Amino acid sequence: MDLSSRTNRVTRITTIAAIAIAIVFIVSASISAYILRQSSVKDRSEQLSNLTVVLAEHAAQTMFSANTALESLTDAVSAANIRTEKEYREFAEKKAQFLNLEEKTNANAIIDVATYVGANGKVLNFSRSYPAPNIDLSDRDYFKYLSTHTSTQTYFSNPVKNKGNGKWVFYLAKRISNANEEFLGVALIGVSAEVFSKFYEQIGTNLGDGASLVLFKKDQTLLTRWPFVDDRIGKVNTSEVLENAINDPNLKGRVILTDSPTALRDNARVQRMISFRIVPNYPLVVGAIATEELYLAGWRQSAYGIFYTTALSLVLLLIGAKLLLKSIRSNFKNQHLANHDPLTGLPNRMLFADRLQQTFELAKRHKSKFALIFIDLDNLKSINDNHSHAAGDIAICESAKRMLNCVRTSDTVARIGGDEFVVLLPNIDSEASALAIAEKIRVALLQKFMANNSELVTGASLGVAIYPEHGETEAELSANADEAMYQAKSQGRNQVRLYSPK
C-alpha cells in the first residue's frame, strides 16, 4: 500500500470515527434536552395542579363566607314573620337594616355590597348609603330567575358592573318569599371581581409572565381573572378543554397541553398548559394557565446551555481531528521518506531488505521459489553528462514507471543506488517465469522517452538469481544476482543473464 492509499485510508477511518463521536454528542445532547423538557413540563404541571387545589379551597371558603352573610339576610326576614310585600318593604327600608347590611360588607373585604331588592326590582336598601338611591335591578339575570322560580338555592349571577360604583361584581342571590311562597323580593351579596383578582395576583406573580388564574361559573362564564382584563369579564369560554374538565370527573385537576382556540382571546390558538378544578359544593370552576413560553422558559435556558456545550465539544472535536490527521499524515510522510526513494517513490534499500527477509522466510517455510533481478541502467552517465542531471532524473523516473508496469502487484521494485534497481519476484514457478519478466523489463527500458525536448534512450543490464538454486541465504542470493548483472554488463550490456557459477 503506497503513501497516498495509506493516508487516504487512515483519513477515512479518522473522519468516520470523528463523525461517529459527533453523532454521539448530538444524540446525547438531544436526549438530554428531551428528558429535561419532559421534566420541566412535569414540574410545571404538578405546580399548576397543586395551585388549582389552593384556588379551589380559597374560592370555597370565600363563597361560604359570602353565602353565610346572604343567609343571615334572608334569616332576618324570616325571623320578622313578614307576610306581605308591603311588610317586607317596610322592614327592608329601615335604618337598622342599612346598618346590618353595612356591617356585613365591612366584615368581609371580598363583599362589595349587600342589598335588599323589592318585588319590582327596585333597591330598597343597600350597604353603600342610606337611604338607597333609585336603582332598578329588574333586568339582572338573578332577579329574572328568582322572581319566576321558587328555588331556595343560592343563585350565582353573571358578573356585571355595579350600578352604584361601576365596578365588576358577581352576586350571590336568594329569593325572599312569604309562607305562601309568594315572591317578595331578593337579597344580594355582591362579590368583588377585582378583589378576587388581586388575591390571584399575589399567587400568580410567582408563576411568571404569561400565566393567568381564572374563576368561571359552571356554564363557562368568566367571573374574574388575573391579570384583570376588563373586556373579558362576563364572556363565555367555549373551550372544549374547560367543558370536558367540568363534565368529566377524571379530568379534575388534571393538567392538559393544548392549543385549542379560546373565546377569551378572540378564538386565537395559543399553545398553553391548563389545569381546571371544580370548587367543592359550588357551581364554580377555578383554573391555572401557563403559556408555552412560560412553562418552557427554564428548559430553554438549560437547553441552550446543553447545545452550546455540545457545539463547543464539536468544534474541539473538529480541531482535534484535524490536528490528529495532520500528525498522522506527517508521520506517514516521514515513514515514507525513511523507506522510499525521494525521486521515484520506490522502496529504498532499507525497505527492500525488510521485504526480502519476509519473502525469504515465507519461501523457506513453504518450500517455494522466488527470484531477485538486479538492474543497472546502461546509459545514465551519458545522459547526465550530455543532457544534464535533470534529464538523468527524468530517465530514472521513467525507468521506474516502466519497471512497475512489467511486474505484478505482489512484486517489489526498489531503487538501491543511483542507477541501480532491484526487483523481487515472490512465488515464481520456474526460472523461465523470472527470465520472462526480466526480458519484459529489458525491452521496456529500450523505449525512447522525452527529456529537455530530446528523444533519449536508456537501457539496462539485468542479472537474475533464483532461490534456493542460486543461494540459500539473503546475502548469498543478492551477491549472485549482482554477479549475474555484472556478467550481463561485461558481455555487452542490454541483456539478461541468469546466475551461473561458471
Coordinates of C-alpha atoms in Angstrom, one line a residue:
M1 CA 0.0 0.0 0.0
D2 CA 1.5 3.3 -1.1
L3 CA 1.7 6.5 0.9
S4 CA -1.4 8.0 -0.7
S5 CA -3.5 4.9 -0.1
R6 CA -2.4 4.6 3.5
T7 CA -3.0 8.3 4.1
N8 CA -6.5 8.2 2.5
R9 CA -7.4 5.0 4.4
V10 CA -6.4 6.5 7.8
T11 CA -8.1 9.8 6.9
R12 CA -11.4 7.9 6.1
I13 CA -11.2 5.9 9.3
T14 CA -10.4 9.0 11.4
T15 CA -13.1 11.0 9.7
I16 CA -15.7 8.2 10.2
A17 CA -14.7 8.0 13.9
A18 CA -15.0 11.7 14.3
I19 CA -18.4 11.8 12.7
A20 CA -19.5 8.9 14.9
I21 CA -18.3 10.7 18.0
A22 CA -20.1 13.9 16.8
I23 CA -23.3 11.9 16.2
V24 CA -23.0 10.5 19.8
F25 CA -22.6 14.1 21.1
I26 CA -25.6 15.4 19.2
V27 CA -27.8 12.4 20.1
S28 CA -26.7 12.7 23.7
A29 CA -27.5 16.4 23.7
S30 CA -30.9 15.8 22.1
I31 CA -31.8 13.1 24.6
S32 CA -30.7 15.2 27.5
A33 CA -32.7 18.2 26.2
Y34 CA -35.8 16.0 25.7
I35 CA -35.5 14.5 29.2
L36 CA -35.0 17.9 30.6
R37 CA -38.0 19.2 28.7
Q38 CA -40.2 16.4 30.0
S39 CA -39.0 17.1 33.5
S40 CA -39.7 20.8 33.1
V41 CA -43.2 20.1 31.8
K42 CA -43.9 17.6 34.6
D43 CA -42.7 20.0 37.3
R44 CA -44.8 22.9 36.0
S45 CA -47.8 20.5 35.6
E46 CA -47.5 19.5 39.2
Q47 CA -47.2 23.2 40.2
L48 CA -50.4 24.1 38.3
S49 CA -52.3 21.1 39.6
N50 CA -51.4 21.9 43.2
L51 CA -52.2 25.5 42.6
T52 CA -55.7 24.7 41.5
V53 CA -56.2 22.9 44.8
V54 CA -55.3 26.1 46.6
L55 CA -57.5 28.2 44.4
A56 CA -60.5 25.8 44.8
E57 CA -60.1 25.9 48.6
H58 CA -59.9 29.7 48.6
A59 CA -63.0 30.0 46.4
A60 CA -65.0 27.6 48.5
Q61 CA -64.1 29.4 51.7
T62 CA -64.9 32.8 50.1
M63 CA -68.2 31.6 48.8
F64 CA -69.0 30.0 52.1
S65 CA -68.4 33.3 53.9
A66 CA -70.4 35.3 51.3
N67 CA -73.2 32.7 51.4
T68 CA -73.3 32.8 55.2
A69 CA -73.8 36.6 55.0
L70 CA -76.5 36.1 52.4
E71 CA -78.4 33.6 54.6
S72 CA -78.2 35.9 57.5
L73 CA -80.1 38.5 55.4
T74 CA -82.9 36.0 54.5
D75 CA -83.0 34.7 58.0
A76 CA -83.6 38.2 59.3
V77 CA -86.6 38.5 57.0
S78 CA -87.9 35.1 58.1
A79 CA -87.5 36.0 61.8
A80 CA -89.6 39.1 61.2
N81 CA -92.5 36.9 60.1
I82 CA -93.3 39.0 57.2
R83 CA -96.4 38.1 55.2
T84 CA -96.9 40.8 52.5
E85 CA -94.8 42.7 50.1
K86 CA -95.6 45.9 52.0
E87 CA -94.4 44.5 55.3
Y88 CA -91.2 43.3 53.5
R89 CA -90.6 46.8 52.0
E90 CA -91.1 48.5 55.4
F91 CA -88.7 46.0 57.0
A92 CA -86.0 46.3 54.4
E93 CA -86.0 50.1 54.2
K94 CA -85.3 50.7 57.9
K95 CA -82.1 52.3 59.0
A96 CA -81.4 49.3 61.2
Q97 CA -81.3 47.1 58.1
F98 CA -78.9 49.6 56.5
L99 CA -76.6 49.2 59.5
N100 CA -76.9 45.5 59.3
L101 CA -76.0 45.5 55.5
E102 CA -73.1 47.9 56.2
E103 CA -71.8 45.6 58.9
K104 CA -71.9 42.6 56.6
T105 CA -69.9 44.5 53.9
N106 CA -67.3 45.9 56.3
A107 CA -66.8 42.5 57.9
N108 CA -65.5 40.8 54.7
A109 CA -63.3 42.6 52.2
I110 CA -64.5 40.3 49.4
I111 CA -68.0 41.6 49.8
D112 CA -68.6 44.6 47.6
V113 CA -72.2 45.3 48.5
A114 CA -75.2 43.8 50.4
T115 CA -78.6 44.6 49.2
Y116 CA -82.4 44.1 49.7
V117 CA -84.4 44.3 46.5
G118 CA -88.1 44.7 46.2
A119 CA -90.6 42.6 44.1
N120 CA -90.5 45.3 41.4
G121 CA -86.7 45.2 41.1
K122 CA -86.1 48.4 43.0
V123 CA -83.3 48.6 45.5
L124 CA -84.9 49.0 49.0
N125 CA -81.7 49.3 51.0
F126 CA -78.0 48.7 50.4
S127 CA -74.8 49.0 52.2
R128 CA -73.3 52.0 50.5
S129 CA -75.6 54.7 51.5
Y130 CA -78.9 55.4 53.3
P131 CA -81.5 56.0 52.1
A132 CA -80.9 53.8 49.0
P133 CA -80.7 55.6 45.6
N134 CA -83.3 54.9 42.9
I135 CA -81.7 51.8 41.2
D136 CA -83.7 49.3 39.2
L137 CA -82.3 45.8 39.1
S138 CA -85.2 44.1 37.3
D139 CA -83.1 43.5 34.2
R140 CA -80.5 41.4 36.1
D141 CA -80.3 37.7 35.5
Y142 CA -80.6 36.8 39.2
F143 CA -83.8 38.9 39.5
K144 CA -85.4 37.4 36.4
Y145 CA -84.7 33.9 37.6
L146 CA -85.6 34.2 41.2
S147 CA -88.8 36.1 40.5
T148 CA -90.1 33.2 38.4
H149 CA -88.6 30.3 40.3
T150 CA -89.4 29.2 43.9
S151 CA -85.9 27.7 44.4
T152 CA -84.4 28.2 47.8
Q153 CA -80.9 27.6 46.5
T154 CA -78.4 30.4 46.2
Y155 CA -78.2 31.8 42.7
F156 CA -74.8 32.8 41.3
S157 CA -75.1 35.6 38.8
N158 CA -73.1 36.6 35.8
P159 CA -70.6 39.4 36.6
V160 CA -71.9 42.9 36.0
K161 CA -70.8 46.4 36.5
N162 CA -72.3 47.6 39.7
K163 CA -74.8 50.4 39.1
G164 CA -73.6 52.1 42.3
N165 CA -69.9 52.4 41.7
G166 CA -69.3 50.9 38.2
K167 CA -67.0 48.1 39.5
W168 CA -67.3 44.4 38.3
V169 CA -69.3 42.3 40.7
F170 CA -71.0 38.9 40.6
Y171 CA -73.8 38.3 43.0
L172 CA -74.9 35.5 45.3
A173 CA -78.7 36.0 45.4
K174 CA -81.6 34.4 47.3
R175 CA -85.4 34.6 46.8
I176 CA -87.4 36.2 49.6
S177 CA -90.9 34.7 49.8
N178 CA -93.6 34.6 52.4
A179 CA -95.1 31.5 54.0
N180 CA -97.3 31.1 50.8
E181 CA -94.2 31.1 48.5
E182 CA -95.3 34.5 47.2
F183 CA -92.4 36.5 45.8
L184 CA -91.5 39.5 47.9
G185 CA -88.0 40.3 46.7
V186 CA -84.3 39.4 46.6
A187 CA -81.4 39.5 49.0
L188 CA -78.0 40.1 47.4
I189 CA -74.4 39.8 48.4
G190 CA -72.1 41.2 45.7
V191 CA -68.6 39.7 45.5
S192 CA -65.9 42.0 44.1
A193 CA -64.3 40.5 40.9
E194 CA -61.4 42.9 41.3
V195 CA -60.7 41.9 44.9
F196 CA -60.6 38.3 43.8
S197 CA -58.2 39.2 41.0
K198 CA -55.9 41.0 43.5
F199 CA -55.7 37.8 45.6
Y200 CA -54.9 35.8 42.4
E201 CA -52.2 38.4 41.6
Q202 CA -50.4 37.6 44.9
I203 CA -50.2 34.0 43.9
G204 CA -49.8 34.4 40.1
T205 CA -46.8 36.7 40.2
N206 CA -44.7 33.7 41.3
L207 CA -45.6 31.9 38.1
G208 CA -44.1 34.4 35.9
D209 CA -45.1 36.5 32.9
G210 CA -47.7 34.8 30.7
A211 CA -49.5 33.0 33.4
S212 CA -53.2 33.6 34.3
L213 CA -55.6 32.4 37.0
V214 CA -59.3 32.3 36.4
L215 CA -62.7 31.7 38.0
F216 CA -65.6 30.5 35.9
K217 CA -69.2 29.6 36.6
K218 CA -70.1 26.1 35.5
D219 CA -71.8 27.5 32.4
Q220 CA -68.2 28.7 31.5
T221 CA -68.9 32.4 32.1
L222 CA -65.8 34.1 33.3
L223 CA -66.4 35.7 36.7
T224 CA -62.9 37.1 37.3
R225 CA -59.3 36.6 36.4
W226 CA -55.7 37.6 36.8
P227 CA -54.3 39.6 35.0
F228 CA -57.6 41.5 35.1
V229 CA -58.8 42.4 31.6
D230 CA -62.0 44.4 31.7
D231 CA -63.4 43.4 28.4
R232 CA -63.1 39.7 29.0
I233 CA -65.1 39.6 32.3
G234 CA -68.5 38.1 31.7
K235 CA -67.6 36.3 28.4
V236 CA -68.4 32.7 27.9
N237 CA -65.4 30.5 27.2
T238 CA -66.4 27.9 24.6
S239 CA -63.2 25.9 25.0
E240 CA -63.7 22.1 24.8
V241 CA -60.9 21.8 27.4
L242 CA -63.0 23.7 30.0
E243 CA -66.2 21.9 29.1
N244 CA -64.5 18.5 29.4
A245 CA -63.0 19.4 32.7
I246 CA -66.4 20.4 34.0
N247 CA -68.2 17.3 32.7
D248 CA -65.6 14.6 33.2
P249 CA -64.6 13.9 36.9
N250 CA -61.4 12.1 35.7
L251 CA -60.1 15.4 34.4
K252 CA -60.5 17.3 37.7
G253 CA -57.2 19.0 38.4
R254 CA -55.5 17.2 35.5
V255 CA -53.0 19.3 33.5
I256 CA -53.6 19.5 29.8
L257 CA -51.4 20.7 27.0
T258 CA -53.4 22.3 24.2
D259 CA -53.6 24.9 21.5
S260 CA -57.4 24.9 21.2
P261 CA -59.0 28.2 20.4
T262 CA -60.4 30.2 23.2
A263 CA -63.1 32.9 23.1
L264 CA -61.3 34.9 25.7
R265 CA -58.5 35.5 23.1
D266 CA -60.8 36.0 20.1
N267 CA -60.5 32.3 19.2
A268 CA -56.8 32.6 18.8
R269 CA -54.7 29.4 19.1
V270 CA -52.1 29.6 21.8
Q271 CA -50.0 26.7 23.0
R272 CA -50.6 26.5 26.7
M273 CA -50.8 24.3 29.8
I274 CA -54.1 24.3 31.6
S275 CA -55.5 22.9 34.8
F276 CA -59.1 23.3 35.9
R277 CA -60.7 22.2 39.1
I278 CA -64.4 22.3 40.3
V279 CA -64.9 24.2 43.5
P280 CA -66.5 21.8 46.0
N281 CA -70.2 22.5 46.8
Y282 CA -70.4 25.5 44.5
P283 CA -71.2 25.9 40.7
L284 CA -67.7 27.3 40.1
V285 CA -64.5 26.3 38.4
V286 CA -61.0 27.6 39.0
G287 CA -58.2 27.3 36.6
A288 CA -54.5 28.0 36.3
I289 CA -53.0 28.6 32.8
A290 CA -49.4 28.9 31.7
T291 CA -48.3 29.6 28.1
E292 CA -45.6 27.6 26.4
E293 CA -43.2 30.5 26.7
L294 CA -43.6 30.3 30.4
Y295 CA -43.5 26.6 31.2
L296 CA -40.6 26.0 28.8
A297 CA -38.6 29.2 29.7
G298 CA -36.4 27.5 32.2
W299 CA -36.0 24.5 29.9
R300 CA -34.9 26.7 27.0
Q301 CA -32.2 28.3 29.1
S302 CA -30.9 24.8 30.1
A303 CA -31.3 23.5 26.5
Y304 CA -29.2 26.4 25.2
G305 CA -26.5 25.5 27.7
I306 CA -26.6 21.9 26.5
F307 CA -26.4 22.9 22.9
Y308 CA -23.7 25.5 23.4
T309 CA -21.6 22.9 25.3
T310 CA -22.3 20.4 22.5
A311 CA -21.4 22.9 19.8
L312 CA -18.1 23.7 21.7
S313 CA -17.4 20.0 22.0
L314 CA -18.0 19.5 18.3
V315 CA -15.6 22.4 17.5
L316 CA -13.0 20.9 19.7
L317 CA -13.6 17.5 18.2
L318 CA -13.1 19.0 14.7
I319 CA -9.9 20.8 15.7
G320 CA -8.7 17.6 17.4
A321 CA -9.5 15.5 14.3
K322 CA -7.7 18.0 12.0
L323 CA -4.6 18.0 14.3
L324 CA -4.7 14.2 14.5
L325 CA -4.9 13.8 10.7
K326 CA -2.1 16.4 10.3
S327 CA 0.0 14.4 12.7
I328 CA -0.8 11.1 11.0
R329 CA -0.1 12.5 7.6
S330 CA 3.2 13.9 8.8
N331 CA 4.1 10.6 10.5
F332 CA 3.2 8.6 7.3
K333 CA 5.2 11.1 5.2
N334 CA 8.2 10.7 7.5
Q335 CA 7.9 6.9 7.4
H336 CA 7.6 7.0 3.7
L337 CA 10.6 9.2 3.3
A338 CA 12.6 6.9 5.6
N339 CA 11.7 3.8 3.5
H340 CA 11.3 5.2 0.0
D341 CA 13.5 6.8 -2.7
P342 CA 12.6 10.5 -2.8
L343 CA 13.0 10.8 -6.6
T344 CA 11.0 7.8 -7.8
G345 CA 8.9 6.9 -4.7
L346 CA 10.1 3.3 -5.0
P347 CA 11.2 1.4 -1.8
N348 CA 14.8 2.1 -0.8
R349 CA 17.5 -0.3 0.2
M350 CA 16.2 -0.4 3.9
L351 CA 12.6 -1.3 2.9
F352 CA 13.7 -3.7 0.2
A353 CA 15.9 -5.5 2.7
D354 CA 12.9 -5.9 5.0
R355 CA 10.7 -7.3 2.2
L356 CA 13.5 -9.6 1.1
Q357 CA 13.8 -11.0 4.6
Q358 CA 10.0 -11.7 4.8
T359 CA 9.9 -13.3 1.3
F360 CA 12.9 -15.5 2.3
E361 CA 11.2 -16.7 5.5
L362 CA 8.0 -17.5 3.7
A363 CA 9.8 -19.3 0.8
K364 CA 11.8 -21.3 3.3
R365 CA 8.6 -22.2 5.3
H366 CA 6.5 -23.1 2.2
K367 CA 9.4 -24.5 0.2
S368 CA 8.6 -22.1 -2.7
K369 CA 10.8 -20.3 -5.2
F370 CA 11.4 -16.6 -5.6
A371 CA 13.7 -14.5 -7.8
L372 CA 15.9 -11.5 -7.5
I373 CA 16.6 -9.3 -10.5
F374 CA 19.4 -6.8 -10.2
I375 CA 19.2 -4.0 -12.8
D376 CA 21.8 -1.4 -13.8
L377 CA 20.8 1.4 -16.3
D378 CA 23.4 1.4 -19.1
N379 CA 23.3 5.0 -20.4
L380 CA 22.5 7.1 -17.3
K381 CA 26.1 8.6 -17.0
S382 CA 26.0 9.6 -20.7
I383 CA 22.6 11.2 -20.3
N384 CA 23.8 13.1 -17.2
D385 CA 26.9 14.3 -19.0
N386 CA 25.4 15.2 -22.3
H387 CA 21.9 16.4 -21.4
S388 CA 22.1 17.5 -17.7
H389 CA 21.3 15.8 -14.4
A390 CA 17.6 16.9 -14.8
A391 CA 17.4 14.7 -17.9
G392 CA 19.1 11.9 -15.9
D393 CA 16.4 12.3 -13.2
I394 CA 13.7 12.0 -15.9
A395 CA 15.4 8.9 -17.2
I396 CA 15.4 7.3 -13.7
C397 CA 11.7 8.1 -13.1
E398 CA 10.7 6.9 -16.5
S399 CA 12.6 3.7 -16.0
A400 CA 10.9 3.2 -12.6
K401 CA 7.5 3.6 -14.1
R402 CA 8.2 1.1 -16.9
M403 CA 9.6 -1.5 -14.4
L404 CA 6.4 -1.2 -12.3
N405 CA 4.3 -1.8 -15.4
C406 CA 6.1 -5.0 -16.1
V407 CA 5.6 -6.7 -12.7
R408 CA 2.8 -8.0 -10.6
T409 CA 1.2 -6.0 -7.7
S410 CA 2.8 -8.5 -5.3
D411 CA 6.3 -7.9 -6.7
T412 CA 8.7 -5.2 -5.4
V413 CA 10.7 -2.8 -7.5
A414 CA 13.3 -0.9 -5.4
R415 CA 16.0 1.7 -6.2
I416 CA 19.1 0.9 -4.2
G417 CA 21.6 3.2 -5.9
G418 CA 22.0 6.0 -8.4
D419 CA 21.3 3.8 -11.5
E420 CA 20.8 0.5 -9.7
F421 CA 17.4 -1.1 -9.2
V422 CA 16.3 -4.5 -7.9
V423 CA 13.1 -6.5 -8.5
L424 CA 11.8 -9.1 -6.0
L425 CA 9.5 -11.7 -7.5
P426 CA 7.9 -13.9 -4.8
N427 CA 6.3 -17.2 -5.6
I428 CA 7.5 -18.0 -9.1
D429 CA 7.1 -21.4 -10.5
S430 CA 10.3 -21.6 -12.6
E431 CA 13.4 -19.9 -13.8
A432 CA 11.6 -19.3 -17.1
S433 CA 9.0 -17.2 -15.4
A434 CA 11.6 -15.0 -13.8
L435 CA 13.6 -14.7 -17.1
A436 CA 10.4 -13.7 -19.0
I437 CA 9.7 -10.8 -16.6
A438 CA 13.4 -9.7 -16.8
E439 CA 13.2 -9.7 -20.6
K440 CA 10.0 -7.8 -20.5
I441 CA 11.7 -5.1 -18.3
R442 CA 14.7 -5.0 -20.6
V443 CA 12.5 -4.4 -23.7
A444 CA 10.5 -1.7 -21.9
L445 CA 13.7 0.1 -20.9
L446 CA 14.8 0.3 -24.5
Q447 CA 11.8 2.5 -25.5
K448 CA 12.5 6.2 -26.2
F449 CA 11.4 9.0 -23.9
M450 CA 11.5 12.8 -24.0
A451 CA 13.8 14.9 -21.8
N452 CA 14.6 18.6 -22.5
N453 CA 13.0 18.3 -25.9
S454 CA 15.2 15.4 -26.9
E455 CA 14.5 11.8 -27.6
L456 CA 16.6 9.7 -25.3
V457 CA 17.1 6.0 -24.8
T458 CA 18.5 4.2 -21.8
G459 CA 18.9 0.5 -21.5
A460 CA 19.7 -1.9 -18.8
S461 CA 21.8 -4.9 -17.9
L462 CA 19.9 -7.4 -15.8
G463 CA 21.1 -10.3 -13.5
V464 CA 18.7 -13.0 -12.2
A465 CA 19.2 -15.3 -9.3
I466 CA 16.6 -17.9 -8.1
Y467 CA 16.1 -19.2 -4.6
P468 CA 17.1 -21.8 -3.5
E469 CA 19.2 -22.8 -6.6
H470 CA 21.4 -19.8 -6.6
G471 CA 21.6 -19.1 -2.8
E472 CA 20.1 -20.3 0.4
T473 CA 20.8 -17.0 2.3
E474 CA 19.7 -13.5 1.6
A475 CA 23.3 -12.3 1.3
E476 CA 24.3 -15.2 -1.0
L477 CA 21.3 -14.7 -3.3
S478 CA 21.8 -11.0 -3.5
A479 CA 25.5 -11.4 -4.3
N480 CA 24.8 -13.9 -7.0
A481 CA 22.1 -11.7 -8.6
D482 CA 24.6 -8.8 -8.6
E483 CA 27.3 -11.1 -10.1
A484 CA 24.9 -12.1 -12.9
M485 CA 24.1 -8.4 -13.6
Y486 CA 27.8 -7.6 -13.9
Q487 CA 28.2 -10.6 -16.3
A488 CA 25.5 -9.0 -18.5
K489 CA 27.2 -5.6 -18.3
S490 CA 30.7 -7.0 -19.1
Q491 CA 29.4 -9.0 -22.0
G492 CA 28.0 -6.1 -24.0
R493 CA 25.1 -4.6 -21.9
N494 CA 21.4 -4.5 -22.7
Q495 CA 20.9 -8.2 -21.9
V496 CA 19.6 -10.6 -19.2
R497 CA 21.9 -13.1 -17.5
L498 CA 20.8 -15.9 -15.2
Y499 CA 23.4 -16.6 -12.5
S500 CA 25.8 -19.4 -13.3
P501 CA 28.6 -20.5 -11.0
K502 CA 30.8 -20.6 -14.2

